[in-house]
Amino acid sequence: MPPDPILYRSHATLAHGAVLGAASLGDVLIAMPPACLAEPPFVRGYSDCFLGALQFVAAQERLRLPDATVVTETVAVGATASGLGIQVELAVSVPGMAWGQARELIDKAHTVCPYSRAMRHTLDVRLTLA
């Protein structure tokens, strides 16, 4: 079950080897300690790892992954019945590739990505083709 309300949200977009990130408080005002939060580095690491998995799978399939491929990840932290929960969404854009082929590539990358494998049974990870 996804967290509700969302207390904190972090985004990262990986394109052409550069990571663009943002973080925001969500639906409820909370006090943050004056320290580094874990979510922004996690978001950047997961999106980078997922792009690497896409490149790996594309090479295995003898496909050329377009240079304009973009992975955007959003991590939301919020309240659940048992405490705090995390929800992850990976939105992948593969311009110029047929929808079915891109969707298959994304699904295969999700099976080989170390971050995806580590969280398969513990987090709600949603994959979307943007």
JSON list of C-alpha atoms in Angstrom, two decimals:
[
{"chain": "A", "resi": 1, "resn": "MET", "atom": "CA", "xyz": [0.00, 0.00, 0.00]},
{"chain": "A", "resi": 2, "resn": "PRO", "atom": "CA", "xyz": [1.48, 3.39, -0.98]},
{"chain": "A", "resi": 3, "resn": "PRO", "atom": "CA", "xyz": [2.27, 5.86, 1.78]},
{"chain": "A", "resi": 4, "resn": "ASP", "atom": "CA", "xyz": [-0.38, 8.49, 2.51]},
{"chain": "A", "resi": 5, "resn": "PRO", "atom": "CA", "xyz": [0.10, 11.31, 3.26]},
{"chain": "A", "resi": 6, "resn": "ILE", "atom": "CA", "xyz": [3.39, 11.94, 1.47]},
{"chain": "A", "resi": 7, "resn": "LEU", "atom": "CA", "xyz": [5.78, 13.69, 3.84]},
{"chain": "A", "resi": 8, "resn": "TYR", "atom": "CA", "xyz": [8.79, 14.11, 1.56]},
{"chain": "A", "resi": 9, "resn": "ARG", "atom": "CA", "xyz": [9.48, 13.66, -2.14]},
{"chain": "A", "resi": 10, "resn": "SER", "atom": "CA", "xyz": [12.78, 13.55, -4.03]},
{"chain": "A", "resi": 11, "resn": "HIS", "atom": "CA", "xyz": [13.28, 13.52, -7.82]},
{"chain": "A", "resi": 12, "resn": "ALA", "atom": "CA", "xyz": [16.23, 12.87, -10.09]},
{"chain": "A", "resi": 13, "resn": "THR", "atom": "CA", "xyz": [16.44, 12.90, -13.86]},
{"chain": "A", "resi": 14, "resn": "LEU", "atom": "CA", "xyz": [19.38, 11.24, -15.57]},
{"chain": "A", "resi": 15, "resn": "ALA", "atom": "CA", "xyz": [20.05, 12.30, -19.15]},
{"chain": "A", "resi": 16, "resn": "HIS", "atom": "CA", "xyz": [23.30, 12.26, -21.14]},
{"chain": "A", "resi": 17, "resn": "GLY", "atom": "CA", "xyz": [25.23, 11.26, -18.04]},
{"chain": "A", "resi": 18, "resn": "ALA", "atom": "CA", "xyz": [24.09, 14.30, -16.02]},
{"chain": "A", "resi": 19, "resn": "VAL", "atom": "CA", "xyz": [21.83, 14.08, -12.99]},
{"chain": "A", "resi": 20, "resn": "LEU", "atom": "CA", "xyz": [19.35, 16.86, -12.30]},
{"chain": "A", "resi": 21, "resn": "GLY", "atom": "CA", "xyz": [17.69, 16.56, -8.89]},
{"chain": "A", "resi": 22, "resn": "ALA", "atom": "CA", "xyz": [15.14, 18.22, -6.65]},
{"chain": "A", "resi": 23, "resn": "ALA", "atom": "CA", "xyz": [13.58, 17.54, -3.27]},
{"chain": "A", "resi": 24, "resn": "SER", "atom": "CA", "xyz": [10.39, 18.84, -1.74]},
{"chain": "A", "resi": 25, "resn": "LEU", "atom": "CA", "xyz": [8.27, 18.45, 1.32]},
{"chain": "A", "resi": 26, "resn": "GLY", "atom": "CA", "xyz": [5.00, 16.81, 0.42]},
{"chain": "A", "resi": 27, "resn": "ASP", "atom": "CA", "xyz": [1.52, 17.06, 1.84]},
{"chain": "A", "resi": 28, "resn": "VAL", "atom": "CA", "xyz": [2.42, 17.66, 5.48]},
{"chain": "A", "resi": 29, "resn": "LEU", "atom": "CA", "xyz": [4.82, 20.11, 7.07]},
{"chain": "A", "resi": 30, "resn": "ILE", "atom": "CA", "xyz": [7.51, 18.29, 9.04]},
{"chain": "A", "resi": 31, "resn": "ALA", "atom": "CA", "xyz": [10.70, 19.39, 10.72]},
{"chain": "A", "resi": 32, "resn": "MET", "atom": "CA", "xyz": [13.90, 18.10, 9.16]},
{"chain": "A", "resi": 33, "resn": "PRO", "atom": "CA", "xyz": [17.14, 17.78, 11.08]},
{"chain": "A", "resi": 34, "resn": "PRO", "atom": "CA", "xyz": [20.03, 19.88, 9.78]},
{"chain": "A", "resi": 35, "resn": "ALA", "atom": "CA", "xyz": [21.69, 16.87, 8.15]},
{"chain": "A", "resi": 36, "resn": "CYS", "atom": "CA", "xyz": [21.91, 15.14, 4.80]},
{"chain": "A", "resi": 37, "resn": "LEU", "atom": "CA", "xyz": [18.83, 13.07, 4.02]},
{"chain": "A", "resi": 38, "resn": "ALA", "atom": "CA", "xyz": [19.23, 9.59, 2.57]},
{"chain": "A", "resi": 39, "resn": "GLU", "atom": "CA", "xyz": [16.65, 9.90, -0.21]},
{"chain": "A", "resi": 40, "resn": "PRO", "atom": "CA", "xyz": [18.45, 12.26, -2.67]},
{"chain": "A", "resi": 41, "resn": "PRO", "atom": "CA", "xyz": [21.58, 10.06, -2.98]},
{"chain": "A", "resi": 42, "resn": "PHE", "atom": "CA", "xyz": [19.35, 6.96, -3.22]},
{"chain": "A", "resi": 43, "resn": "VAL", "atom": "CA", "xyz": [17.32, 8.54, -6.03]},
{"chain": "A", "resi": 44, "resn": "ARG", "atom": "CA", "xyz": [20.43, 9.52, -7.96]},
{"chain": "A", "resi": 45, "resn": "GLY", "atom": "CA", "xyz": [22.02, 6.11, -7.48]},
{"chain": "A", "resi": 46, "resn": "TYR", "atom": "CA", "xyz": [18.93, 4.16, -8.52]},
{"chain": "A", "resi": 47, "resn": "SER", "atom": "CA", "xyz": [18.28, 6.24, -11.65]},
{"chain": "A", "resi": 48, "resn": "ASP", "atom": "CA", "xyz": [21.95, 5.91, -12.69]},
{"chain": "A", "resi": 49, "resn": "CYS", "atom": "CA", "xyz": [21.92, 2.17, -12.04]},
{"chain": "A", "resi": 50, "resn": "PHE", "atom": "CA", "xyz": [18.66, 1.73, -13.98]},
{"chain": "A", "resi": 51, "resn": "LEU", "atom": "CA", "xyz": [20.08, 3.60, -16.99]},
{"chain": "A", "resi": 52, "resn": "GLY", "atom": "CA", "xyz": [23.11, 1.28, -16.83]},
{"chain": "A", "resi": 53, "resn": "ALA", "atom": "CA", "xyz": [20.76, -1.72, -16.78]},
{"chain": "A", "resi": 54, "resn": "LEU", "atom": "CA", "xyz": [18.93, -0.34, -19.83]},
{"chain": "A", "resi": 55, "resn": "GLN", "atom": "CA", "xyz": [22.25, 0.02, -21.65]},
{"chain": "A", "resi": 56, "resn": "PHE", "atom": "CA", "xyz": [23.28, -3.51, -20.64]},
{"chain": "A", "resi": 57, "resn": "VAL", "atom": "CA", "xyz": [20.01, -5.07, -21.82]},
{"chain": "A", "resi": 58, "resn": "ALA", "atom": "CA", "xyz": [20.06, -3.08, -25.06]},
{"chain": "A", "resi": 59, "resn": "ALA", "atom": "CA", "xyz": [23.58, -4.34, -25.79]},
{"chain": "A", "resi": 60, "resn": "GLN", "atom": "CA", "xyz": [22.52, -7.93, -25.03]},
{"chain": "A", "resi": 61, "resn": "GLU", "atom": "CA", "xyz": [19.59, -7.52, -27.45]},
{"chain": "A", "resi": 62, "resn": "ARG", "atom": "CA", "xyz": [21.86, -5.89, -30.04]},
{"chain": "A", "resi": 63, "resn": "LEU", "atom": "CA", "xyz": [19.80, -2.70, -29.86]},
{"chain": "A", "resi": 64, "resn": "ARG", "atom": "CA", "xyz": [21.06, 0.86, -29.87]},
{"chain": "A", "resi": 65, "resn": "LEU", "atom": "CA", "xyz": [19.71, 2.81, -26.92]},
{"chain": "A", "resi": 66, "resn": "PRO", "atom": "CA", "xyz": [18.98, 6.36, -28.16]},
{"chain": "A", "resi": 67, "resn": "ASP", "atom": "CA", "xyz": [21.29, 9.07, -26.82]},
{"chain": "A", "resi": 68, "resn": "ALA", "atom": "CA", "xyz": [18.19, 11.00, -25.69]},
{"chain": "A", "resi": 69, "resn": "THR", "atom": "CA", "xyz": [17.09, 8.21, -23.30]},
{"chain": "A", "resi": 70, "resn": "VAL", "atom": "CA", "xyz": [16.05, 9.72, -19.97]},
{"chain": "A", "resi": 71, "resn": "VAL", "atom": "CA", "xyz": [15.33, 8.07, -16.60]},
{"chain": "A", "resi": 72, "resn": "THR", "atom": "CA", "xyz": [13.37, 10.12, -14.06]},
{"chain": "A", "resi": 73, "resn": "GLU", "atom": "CA", "xyz": [12.92, 8.68, -10.60]},
{"chain": "A", "resi": 74, "resn": "THR", "atom": "CA", "xyz": [10.63, 9.92, -7.88]},
{"chain": "A", "resi": 75, "resn": "VAL", "atom": "CA", "xyz": [10.87, 8.62, -4.33]},
{"chain": "A", "resi": 76, "resn": "ALA", "atom": "CA", "xyz": [8.10, 9.50, -1.89]},
{"chain": "A", "resi": 77, "resn": "VAL", "atom": "CA", "xyz": [8.27, 8.91, 1.85]},
{"chain": "A", "resi": 78, "resn": "GLY", "atom": "CA", "xyz": [5.07, 8.93, 3.83]},
{"chain": "A", "resi": 79, "resn": "ALA", "atom": "CA", "xyz": [2.95, 7.46, 6.56]},
{"chain": "A", "resi": 80, "resn": "THR", "atom": "CA", "xyz": [1.68, 3.88, 6.42]},
{"chain": "A", "resi": 81, "resn": "ALA", "atom": "CA", "xyz": [-0.31, 1.82, 8.90]},
{"chain": "A", "resi": 82, "resn": "SER", "atom": "CA", "xyz": [2.92, 0.36, 10.30]},
{"chain": "A", "resi": 83, "resn": "GLY", "atom": "CA", "xyz": [5.12, 3.49, 10.29]},
{"chain": "A", "resi": 84, "resn": "LEU", "atom": "CA", "xyz": [6.84, 5.11, 7.32]},
{"chain": "A", "resi": 85, "resn": "GLY", "atom": "CA", "xyz": [6.87, 3.72, 3.79]},
{"chain": "A", "resi": 86, "resn": "ILE", "atom": "CA", "xyz": [8.67, 4.44, 0.55]},
{"chain": "A", "resi": 87, "resn": "GLN", "atom": "CA", "xyz": [7.20, 4.52, -2.94]},
{"chain": "A", "resi": 88, "resn": "VAL", "atom": "CA", "xyz": [9.40, 4.60, -6.06]},
{"chain": "A", "resi": 89, "resn": "GLU", "atom": "CA", "xyz": [8.45, 5.52, -9.61]},
{"chain": "A", "resi": 90, "resn": "LEU", "atom": "CA", "xyz": [10.82, 5.19, -12.57]},
{"chain": "A", "resi": 91, "resn": "ALA", "atom": "CA", "xyz": [9.65, 7.03, -15.68]},
{"chain": "A", "resi": 92, "resn": "VAL", "atom": "CA", "xyz": [11.74, 6.13, -18.71]},
{"chain": "A", "resi": 93, "resn": "SER", "atom": "CA", "xyz": [11.73, 7.95, -22.04]},
{"chain": "A", "resi": 94, "resn": "VAL", "atom": "CA", "xyz": [13.24, 6.13, -25.02]},
{"chain": "A", "resi": 95, "resn": "PRO", "atom": "CA", "xyz": [12.58, 8.48, -27.96]},
{"chain": "A", "resi": 96, "resn": "GLY", "atom": "CA", "xyz": [12.56, 6.95, -31.40]},
{"chain": "A", "resi": 97, "resn": "MET", "atom": "CA", "xyz": [12.05, 3.38, -30.17]},
{"chain": "A", "resi": 98, "resn": "ALA", "atom": "CA", "xyz": [8.77, 1.54, -30.79]},
{"chain": "A", "resi": 99, "resn": "TRP", "atom": "CA", "xyz": [6.54, 1.46, -27.69]},
{"chain": "A", "resi": 100, "resn": "GLY", "atom": "CA", "xyz": [6.47, -2.35, -27.40]},
{"chain": "A", "resi": 101, "resn": "GLN", "atom": "CA", "xyz": [10.23, -2.67, -27.84]},
{"chain": "A", "resi": 102, "resn": "ALA", "atom": "CA", "xyz": [10.91, 0.10, -25.30]},
{"chain": "A", "resi": 103, "resn": "ARG", "atom": "CA", "xyz": [8.47, -1.44, -22.79]},
{"chain": "A", "resi": 104, "resn": "GLU", "atom": "CA", "xyz": [10.15, -4.85, -23.12]},
{"chain": "A", "resi": 105, "resn": "LEU", "atom": "CA", "xyz": [13.58, -3.25, -22.66]},
{"chain": "A", "resi": 106, "resn": "ILE", "atom": "CA", "xyz": [12.41, -1.45, -19.49]},
{"chain": "A", "resi": 107, "resn": "ASP", "atom": "CA", "xyz": [10.90, -4.63, -18.03]},
{"chain": "A", "resi": 108, "resn": "LYS", "atom": "CA", "xyz": [14.09, -6.59, -18.72]},
{"chain": "A", "resi": 109, "resn": "ALA", "atom": "CA", "xyz": [16.24, -3.82, -17.23]},
{"chain": "A", "resi": 110, "resn": "HIS", "atom": "CA", "xyz": [14.10, -3.99, -14.09]},
{"chain": "A", "resi": 111, "resn": "THR", "atom": "CA", "xyz": [15.00, -7.69, -13.72]},
{"chain": "A", "resi": 112, "resn": "VAL", "atom": "CA", "xyz": [18.77, -7.10, -13.99]},
{"chain": "A", "resi": 113, "resn": "CYS", "atom": "CA", "xyz": [19.18, -3.74, -12.22]},
{"chain": "A", "resi": 114, "resn": "PRO", "atom": "CA", "xyz": [20.78, -4.38, -8.80]},
{"chain": "A", "resi": 115, "resn": "TYR", "atom": "CA", "xyz": [18.66, -1.67, -7.12]},
{"chain": "A", "resi": 116, "resn": "SER", "atom": "CA", "xyz": [15.46, -3.13, -8.60]},
{"chain": "A", "resi": 117, "resn": "ARG", "atom": "CA", "xyz": [16.41, -6.64, -7.55]},
{"chain": "A", "resi": 118, "resn": "ALA", "atom": "CA", "xyz": [17.24, -5.51, -4.01]},
{"chain": "A", "resi": 119, "resn": "MET", "atom": "CA", "xyz": [13.87, -3.82, -3.59]},
{"chain": "A", "resi": 120, "resn": "ARG", "atom": "CA", "xyz": [11.60, -6.12, -5.55]},
{"chain": "A", "resi": 121, "resn": "HIS", "atom": "CA", "xyz": [9.86, -7.56, -2.47]},
{"chain": "A", "resi": 122, "resn": "THR", "atom": "CA", "xyz": [10.13, -4.62, -0.09]},
{"chain": "A", "resi": 123, "resn": "LEU", "atom": "CA", "xyz": [9.06, -1.50, -2.02]},
{"chain": "A", "resi": 124, "resn": "ASP", "atom": "CA", "xyz": [6.33, -0.53, -4.42]},
{"chain": "A", "resi": 125, "resn": "VAL", "atom": "CA", "xyz": [8.32, 0.25, -7.60]},
{"chain": "A", "resi": 126, "resn": "ARG", "atom": "CA", "xyz": [6.28, 1.50, -10.54]},
{"chain": "A", "resi": 127, "resn": "LEU", "atom": "CA", "xyz": [7.74, 1.56, -14.05]},
{"chain": "A", "resi": 128, "resn": "THR", "atom": "CA", "xyz": [6.28, 3.89, -16.65]},
{"chain": "A", "resi": 129, "resn": "LEU", "atom": "CA", "xyz": [7.21, 4.53, -20.25]},
{"chain": "A", "resi": 130, "resn": "ALA", "atom": "CA", "xyz": [7.17, 8.29, -20.69]}
]
